Amino acid sequence: MSFIYIWISTIVRILELKVENLSPEMKATLKYLAGIAGPSGYGSKTTAQQISEDSMPSSHNNLTAIVTGATSGIGLETARVLAKRGVRVVMPARDLSKAERVKESIQKESPQAEIIILEIDLSSFGSIQRFCSEFLSLGLPLHILINNAGKYSQKLEFSEDKIELTFATNYLGHFLLTEMLLGKMVETAAESCIEGRIVNVSSVIHNWVNPKHFSFMKLLNPKSYNGTKAYAQSKLANILHAKELSRQLKAKKANVTINAVHPGIIKTGITRDYRGFLTDSLYFVASKLLKSTSQGAATTCYVALSPQVEGMSGKYFADCNESHCSALANDESNGRKLWKQTRALMHRRFLLPVGKCGEEGEEASTN
């Protein structure tokens, strides 16, 4: 269907030249469909492998990365591409047998790949602590942390810590993982003179969150539940986390950055129960909006690897370019409040020492 992309690309160029009042949203949509590159030189059709080949000279392949959710989807593709370029990949996994199969498939393609599998359940604070302890005991450096794993639950479920499962996995689990590994990342960056990079995989769906409904206590233990809203709120929290931690790292002059990314909507194997002109047409149109797994992993790899992103922190990326997130996600006071509330929760569970942002008296507000 290359003629479709050529046609759309031509239309976009005509519109950009002839229609000055075309909305930015319409231009962005058309550029997305056509795969037209943005300022970075990459676009929606860029693949993770392209990014890795452009970004990683052989002199910079002695890196260690942790990739959560690496047993399937864009996490697996991210791990595969990193390993192919010589990055040592640590794969936290709940299903160890599945992780072993993934490891074998990656090493079959790249025999030199070094893959380390460690057990973790990101919804469990205790499991995260054990994982971090085991990883740190290996004495390895840590250059890249990719918080990719995601959970979507249609019904209300709770973690072993009695916290709503989607929020516990997508946000709290990655928050704790990052906090417990941050010291190692700062140390590695100082010793190696290579910028440490943390990537929070979020979603454009964060735009759906109503500020009136974004309440920390309700996220922990909702009275009513909607799976899509819960997922959107967790992804908003991932962005707020990135922006607040970025401010703290800059204040400390640490050589570590943290950014959030929207990978795009990824193609999955959908079985059609109904056929006909209308449904086939809708699937055809929808397919043009979806990305392959390799395209979906591209923005993660771009932010984790590209020299173009050096020094950039607290940003939000889509299609391998800096993008705009919601006003709520950009609210600095909201991000700081969420960080304090999260830190206070971790302190109450005896998981993290109290820092200056978690001092007594600062944890009272939990709305």
C-alpha positions as a printed NumPy array, in Angstrom:
array([[  0.   ,   0.   ,   0.   ],
       [  2.926,   2.352,  -0.575],
       [  0.821,   4.408,  -2.98 ],
       [ -1.435,   5.348,  -0.039],
       [  1.489,   6.795,   1.895],
       [  2.718,   8.652,  -1.196],
       [ -0.766,  10.065,  -1.7  ],
       [ -1.137,  11.181,   1.918],
       [  2.396,  12.621,   1.92 ],
       [  1.584,  14.665,  -1.158],
       [ -1.624,  15.968,   0.419],
       [  0.255,  16.99 ,   3.575],
       [  2.843,  18.919,   1.621],
       [  0.153,  20.693,  -0.377],
       [ -1.704,  21.577,   2.797],
       [  1.419,  22.886,   4.487],
       [  2.241,  25.056,   1.488],
       [ -1.264,  26.239,   0.602],
       [ -3.413,  26.156,   3.739],
       [ -1.913,  28.299,   6.456],
       [ -4.885,  27.979,   8.808],
       [ -4.877,  24.174,   8.924],
       [ -4.979,  23.145,  12.59 ],
       [ -1.79 ,  21.742,  14.166],
       [ -3.752,  18.631,  15.175],
       [ -4.806,  17.953,  11.57 ],
       [ -1.272,  18.456,  10.297],
       [  0.093,  16.143,  12.971],
       [ -2.452,  13.448,  12.104],
       [ -1.687,  13.603,   8.405],
       [  2.05 ,  13.538,   9.055],
       [  1.536,  10.509,  11.282],
       [ -0.402,   8.66 ,   8.594],
       [  2.21 ,   9.448,   5.963],
       [  5.149,   8.727,   8.259],
       [  6.683,  12.107,   7.515],
       [  9.752,  12.741,   9.642],
       [  9.723,  15.39 ,  12.34 ],
       [ 12.592,  17.631,  13.481],
       [ 14.549,  14.595,  14.73 ],
       [ 14.623,  13.115,  11.229],
       [ 12.349,  10.268,  12.351],
       [  8.59 ,   9.722,  12.27 ],
       [  5.807,   7.273,  12.928],
       [  7.16 ,   4.686,  10.474],
       [ 10.662,   4.63 ,  11.967],
       [ 11.651,   1.283,  13.504],
       [ 13.555,   0.53 ,  16.677],
       [ 16.304,  -1.11 ,  14.685],
       [ 16.801,   2.021,  12.594],
       [ 17.172,   4.047,  15.763],
       [ 19.69 ,   1.647,  17.299],
       [ 21.799,   1.491,  14.159],
       [ 21.898,   5.277,  13.884],
       [ 22.481,   5.896,  17.586],
       [ 25.019,   3.32 ,  18.721],
       [ 28.592,   3.398,  17.437],
       [ 30.64 ,   0.363,  18.414],
       [ 32.515,   2.415,  21.012],
       [ 29.32 ,   2.839,  23.041],
       [ 28.014,  -0.698,  23.174],
       [ 29.261,  -1.6  ,  26.666],
       [ 26.017,  -0.562,  28.295],
       [ 23.687,  -2.263,  30.765],
       [ 19.929,  -1.77 ,  30.502],
       [ 16.98 ,  -2.986,  32.544],
       [ 13.801,  -3.38 ,  30.476],
       [ 10.579,  -4.224,  32.296],
       [  7.87 ,  -6.047,  30.389],
       [ 10.458,  -7.508,  28.016],
       [  8.761, -10.863,  27.497],
       [  6.25 ,  -9.556,  24.959],
       [  5.266,  -6.653,  22.714],
       [  7.343,  -3.514,  22.461],
       [  9.317,  -4.481,  25.563],
       [ 10.525,  -7.637,  23.843],
       [ 11.371,  -5.692,  20.682],
       [ 13.245,  -3.098,  22.732],
       [ 15.255,  -5.815,  24.492],
       [ 15.954,  -7.601,  21.201],
       [ 17.232,  -4.473,  19.486],
       [ 19.376,  -3.41 ,  22.442],
       [ 20.895,  -6.884,  22.765],
       [ 21.613,  -6.999,  19.046],
       [ 23.686,  -3.808,  19.418],
       [ 25.72 ,  -5.261,  22.277],
       [ 23.833,  -3.883,  25.265],
       [ 23.69 ,  -6.194,  28.277],
       [ 19.968,  -6.58 ,  28.938],
       [ 18.555,  -7.383,  32.354],
       [ 15.062,  -8.781,  31.972],
       [ 12.844,  -8.613,  35.081],
       [ 10.1  , -11.203,  34.665],
       [  7.257, -12.762,  36.603],
       [  7.033, -15.757,  34.257],
       [ 10.582, -17.11 ,  34.261],
       [  9.931, -19.899,  31.75 ],
       [  8.534, -17.382,  29.256],
       [ 11.546, -15.152,  29.86 ],
       [ 13.883, -18.068,  29.147],
       [ 12.147, -18.665,  25.818],
       [ 12.532, -14.997,  24.923],
       [ 16.19 , -15.121,  25.895],
       [ 16.739, -18.15 ,  23.667],
       [ 15.041, -16.46 ,  20.705],
       [ 17.148, -13.309,  21.1  ],
       [ 20.383, -15.275,  21.436],
       [ 19.473, -17.395,  18.43 ],
       [ 19.443, -14.201,  16.367],
       [ 22.354, -12.574,  18.258],
       [ 24.572, -15.294,  19.782],
       [ 26.756, -12.708,  21.494],
       [ 23.807, -11.189,  23.352],
       [ 24.05 , -11.119,  27.142],
       [ 20.634, -11.509,  28.75 ],
       [ 20.172, -11.741,  32.517],
       [ 16.804, -12.888,  33.839],
       [ 15.714, -11.955,  37.357],
       [ 12.34 , -12.579,  38.947],
       [  9.982,  -9.718,  39.714],
       [  6.303,  -8.961,  40.222],
       [  5.916,  -5.233,  39.631],
       [  2.66 ,  -5.124,  41.574],
       [  4.45 ,  -6.338,  44.712],
       [  6.625,  -4.008,  46.792],
       [  8.394,  -6.958,  48.381],
       [  9.174,  -8.535,  45.015],
       [ 10.609,  -5.264,  43.712],
       [ 12.838,  -4.985,  46.76 ],
       [ 14.117,  -8.532,  46.216],
       [ 14.779,  -7.853,  42.533],
       [ 16.734,  -4.675,  43.27 ],
       [ 18.757,  -6.391,  45.979],
       [ 19.597,  -9.255,  43.623],
       [ 20.518,  -6.92 ,  40.766],
       [ 22.709,  -4.685,  42.927],
       [ 24.489,  -7.757,  44.33 ],
       [ 25.709,  -8.548,  40.803],
       [ 27.958,  -5.482,  40.892],
       [ 26.925,  -4.379,  37.398],
       [ 26.681,  -0.791,  36.175],
       [ 23.291,   0.573,  35.141],
       [ 23.094,   2.998,  32.241],
       [ 19.487,   2.621,  31.056],
       [ 16.244,   1.883,  32.887],
       [ 13.186,   1.375,  30.706],
       [  9.948,   1.297,  32.703],
       [  7.909,  -0.366,  29.991],
       [  5.705,  -3.011,  31.608],
       [  2.008,  -2.223,  31.655],
       [ -1.126,  -3.717,  33.142],
       [ -4.709,  -3.24 ,  31.992],
       [ -7.436,  -4.83 ,  34.068],
       [-11.094,  -4.759,  33.031],
       [-12.299,  -5.573,  36.526],
       [-11.265,  -4.239,  39.903],
       [ -8.36 ,  -6.245,  41.292],
       [ -5.925,  -5.616,  44.12 ],
       [ -2.237,  -6.334,  44.576],
       [ -0.85 ,  -8.292,  47.517],
       [ -0.244,  -4.878,  49.121],
       [ -4.006,  -4.199,  48.826],
       [ -3.64 ,  -1.507,  46.165],
       [ -5.626,  -1.34 ,  42.919],
       [ -3.65 ,  -3.557,  40.541],
       [ -3.294,  -1.282,  37.494],
       [ -2.007,   1.654,  39.549],
       [  0.201,  -0.626,  41.662],
       [  1.852,  -2.142,  38.588],
       [  2.07 ,   0.701,  36.088],
       [  2.979,   3.538,  38.423],
       [  3.828,   2.54 ,  41.99 ],
       [  5.907,  -0.471,  40.958],
       [  7.989,   1.559,  38.525],
       [  8.292,   4.439,  41.006],
       [  9.751,   2.108,  43.639],
       [ 11.98 ,   0.338,  41.11 ],
       [ 13.371,   3.678,  39.944],
       [ 13.93 ,   4.965,  43.488],
       [ 15.812,   1.844,  44.52 ],
       [ 18.051,   1.849,  41.433],
       [ 18.594,   5.59 ,  41.098],
       [ 21.711,   5.632,  43.259],
       [ 23.333,   2.998,  41.051],
       [ 22.425,   4.97 ,  37.925],
       [ 23.894,   8.21 ,  39.297],
       [ 27.038,   6.334,  40.355],
       [ 27.391,   4.642,  36.954],
       [ 26.968,   7.934,  35.098],
       [ 29.618,   9.62 ,  37.245],
       [ 32.114,   6.784,  36.813],
       [ 31.55 ,   6.144,  33.103],
       [ 30.886,   9.743,  31.992],
       [ 27.935,   8.312,  30.024],
       [ 24.575,   9.941,  30.623],
       [ 22.144,   7.656,  32.429],
       [ 18.683,   7.503,  30.911],
       [ 15.348,   6.5  ,  32.408],
       [ 12.367,   6.034,  30.103],
       [  8.789,   5.868,  31.392],
       [  6.502,   4.335,  28.778],
       [  3.229,   6.235,  29.044],
       [  0.355,   6.698,  26.589],
       [ -1.561,   9.419,  24.796],
       [ -4.566,   8.129,  26.721],
       [ -3.3  ,  10.184,  29.678],
       [ -5.131,  13.093,  28.001],
       [ -8.439,  11.473,  28.961],
       [ -7.971,  12.042,  32.691],
       [-10.346,  14.532,  34.301],
       [ -8.412,  16.616,  36.868],
       [-11.393,  16.437,  39.234],
       [-11.099,  12.651,  39.39 ],
       [ -7.325,  12.401,  39.827],
       [ -7.103,  11.596,  43.536],
       [ -4.248,   9.618,  45.056],
       [ -6.375,   7.841,  47.662],
       [ -9.035,   6.959,  45.102],
       [ -6.335,   5.563,  42.818],
       [ -5.12 ,   3.315,  45.625],
       [ -8.576,   2.051,  46.57 ],
       [-11.321,   3.17 ,  44.174],
       [-14.961,   2.985,  45.232],
       [-16.023,   2.495,  41.627],
       [-13.862,   1.167,  38.806],
       [-13.419,   1.657,  35.088],
       [-10.504,  -0.168,  33.477],
       [ -9.818,   2.448,  30.828],
       [ -9.897,   5.32 ,  33.327],
       [ -7.61 ,   3.428,  35.695],
       [ -5.125,   2.783,  32.891],
       [ -5.242,   6.427,  31.76 ],
       [ -4.634,   7.664,  35.306],
       [ -1.654,   5.352,  35.768],
       [ -0.15 ,   6.617,  32.513],
       [ -0.66 ,  10.227,  33.587],
       [  1.15 ,   9.373,  36.82 ],
       [  4.077,   7.98 ,  34.769],
       [  4.497,  11.379,  33.072],
       [  4.164,  13.337,  36.311],
       [  6.787,  11.041,  37.847],
       [  9.191,  11.693,  34.977],
       [  8.761,  15.451,  35.167],
       [  9.13 ,  15.693,  38.953],
       [ 12.119,  13.348,  39.173],
       [ 13.718,  15.258,  36.304],
       [ 13.501,  18.476,  38.328],
       [ 15.131,  16.764,  41.303],
       [ 17.945,  15.271,  39.211],
       [ 18.669,  18.645,  37.632],
       [ 18.805,  20.257,  41.071],
       [ 21.38 ,  17.65 ,  42.136],
       [ 23.29 ,  18.11 ,  38.852],
       [ 23.144,  14.34 ,  38.347],
       [ 24.117,  13.082,  34.89 ],
       [ 20.863,  11.123,  34.616],
       [ 17.782,  12.064,  32.604],
       [ 14.221,  10.802,  32.721],
       [ 11.599,  11.218,  30.016],
       [  8.18 ,   9.806,  29.151],
       [  7.137,   8.363,  25.788],
       [  3.962,   7.457,  23.942],
       [  4.776,   4.403,  21.809],
       [  1.677,   4.647,  19.618],
       [ -1.172,   2.196,  19.165],
       [  0.342,  -1.154,  18.253],
       [ -1.021,  -3.748,  15.827],
       [ -2.373,  -6.887,  17.437],
       [ -3.854, -10.061,  16.037],
       [ -7.537,  -9.165,  15.766],
       [ -9.975, -11.849,  14.639],
       [-12.882, -10.486,  12.67 ],
       [-16.203, -12.106,  13.528],
       [-18.095, -10.05 ,  11.001],
       [-17.273,  -9.284,   7.414],
       [-18.664,  -6.907,   4.9  ],
       [-17.867,  -3.671,   3.215],
       [-18.331,  -1.458,   6.265],
       [-16.338,  -3.541,   8.75 ],
       [-13.578,  -4.273,   6.242],
       [-13.322,  -0.593,   5.411],
       [-13.132,   0.355,   9.072],
       [-10.385,  -2.191,   9.69 ],
       [ -8.511,  -0.907,   6.644],
       [ -8.662,   2.686,   7.9  ],
       [ -7.782,   1.64 ,  11.451],
       [ -4.788,  -0.348,  10.223],
       [ -3.246,   2.859,   8.897],
       [ -3.356,   4.319,  12.398],
       [ -1.637,   1.326,  14.008],
       [  2.076,   0.676,  14.341],
       [  4.043,  -2.512,  14.052],
       [  5.805,  -3.673,  17.21 ],
       [  9.119,  -2.433,  15.83 ],
       [  7.647,   0.98 ,  15.086],
       [  6.088,   1.043,  18.546],
       [  9.459,   0.415,  20.196],
       [ 11.198,   3.116,  18.153],
       [ 10.41 ,   6.077,  20.414],
       [ 11.559,   4.181,  23.502],
       [ 14.855,   3.338,  21.783],
       [ 15.203,   6.905,  20.495],
       [ 14.906,   8.393,  23.979],
       [ 17.12 ,   5.696,  25.512],
       [ 19.889,   5.819,  22.903],
       [ 19.919,   8.799,  20.559],
       [ 22.632,  11.464,  20.917],
       [ 19.955,  13.965,  19.866],
       [ 18.239,  13.518,  23.236],
       [ 21.387,  14.113,  25.304],
       [ 20.686,  16.523,  28.148],
       [ 16.93 ,  16.509,  27.533],
       [ 14.936,  15.576,  30.616],
       [ 11.373,  15.867,  31.87 ],
       [ 10.038,  15.755,  28.308],
       [  7.312,  13.788,  26.563],
       [  8.004,  12.105,  23.214],
       [  5.895,  10.538,  20.487],
       [  6.964,   9.259,  17.05 ],
       [ 10.618,   9.871,  17.999],
       [ 10.055,  13.596,  18.482],
       [  9.343,  15.802,  21.465],
       [  5.594,  16.224,  21.744],
       [  2.895,  17.883,  23.842],
       [  1.212,  16.28 ,  26.828],
       [ -1.879,  17.415,  28.706],
       [ -2.05 ,  20.506,  30.899],
       [ -2.543,  18.219,  33.899],
       [  0.635,  16.301,  33.024],
       [  2.509,  19.613,  32.799],
       [  1.261,  20.848,  36.172],
       [  4.407,  21.112,  38.281],
       [  2.544,  21.452,  41.578],
       [  0.475,  18.386,  40.778],
       [  3.597,  16.383,  39.944],
       [  5.324,  17.425,  43.149],
       [  2.234,  16.597,  45.213],
       [  1.966,  13.134,  43.643],
       [  5.656,  12.487,  44.301],
       [  5.315,  13.473,  47.954],
       [  2.218,  11.323,  48.405],
       [  3.895,   8.347,  46.759],
       [  7.062,   8.772,  48.783],
       [  5.017,   9.04 ,  51.985],
       [  3.19 ,   5.819,  51.11 ],
       [  6.499,   4.034,  50.549],
       [  7.812,   5.38 ,  53.84 ],
       [  4.749,   4.153,  55.706],
       [  5.385,   0.703,  54.23 ],
       [  8.998,   0.912,  55.548],
       [ 10.424,   0.697,  52.049],
       [ 12.232,   3.992,  51.571],
       [ 13.995,   6.394,  53.93 ],
       [ 12.334,   9.762,  54.297],
       [ 13.988,  12.427,  52.141],
       [ 13.505,  16.16 ,  52.346],
       [ 10.423,  15.846,  50.117],
       [  8.884,  13.273,  52.432],
       [  9.441,  14.943,  55.784],
       [  6.807,  14.702,  58.456],
       [  4.04 ,  17.173,  57.821],
       [  4.285,  16.953,  54.047],
       [  2.353,  13.709,  53.703],
       [ -0.97 ,  14.772,  55.16 ],
       [ -2.653,  15.707,  51.881],
       [ -3.747,  12.585,  50.019],
       [ -6.635,  13.829,  47.915]])
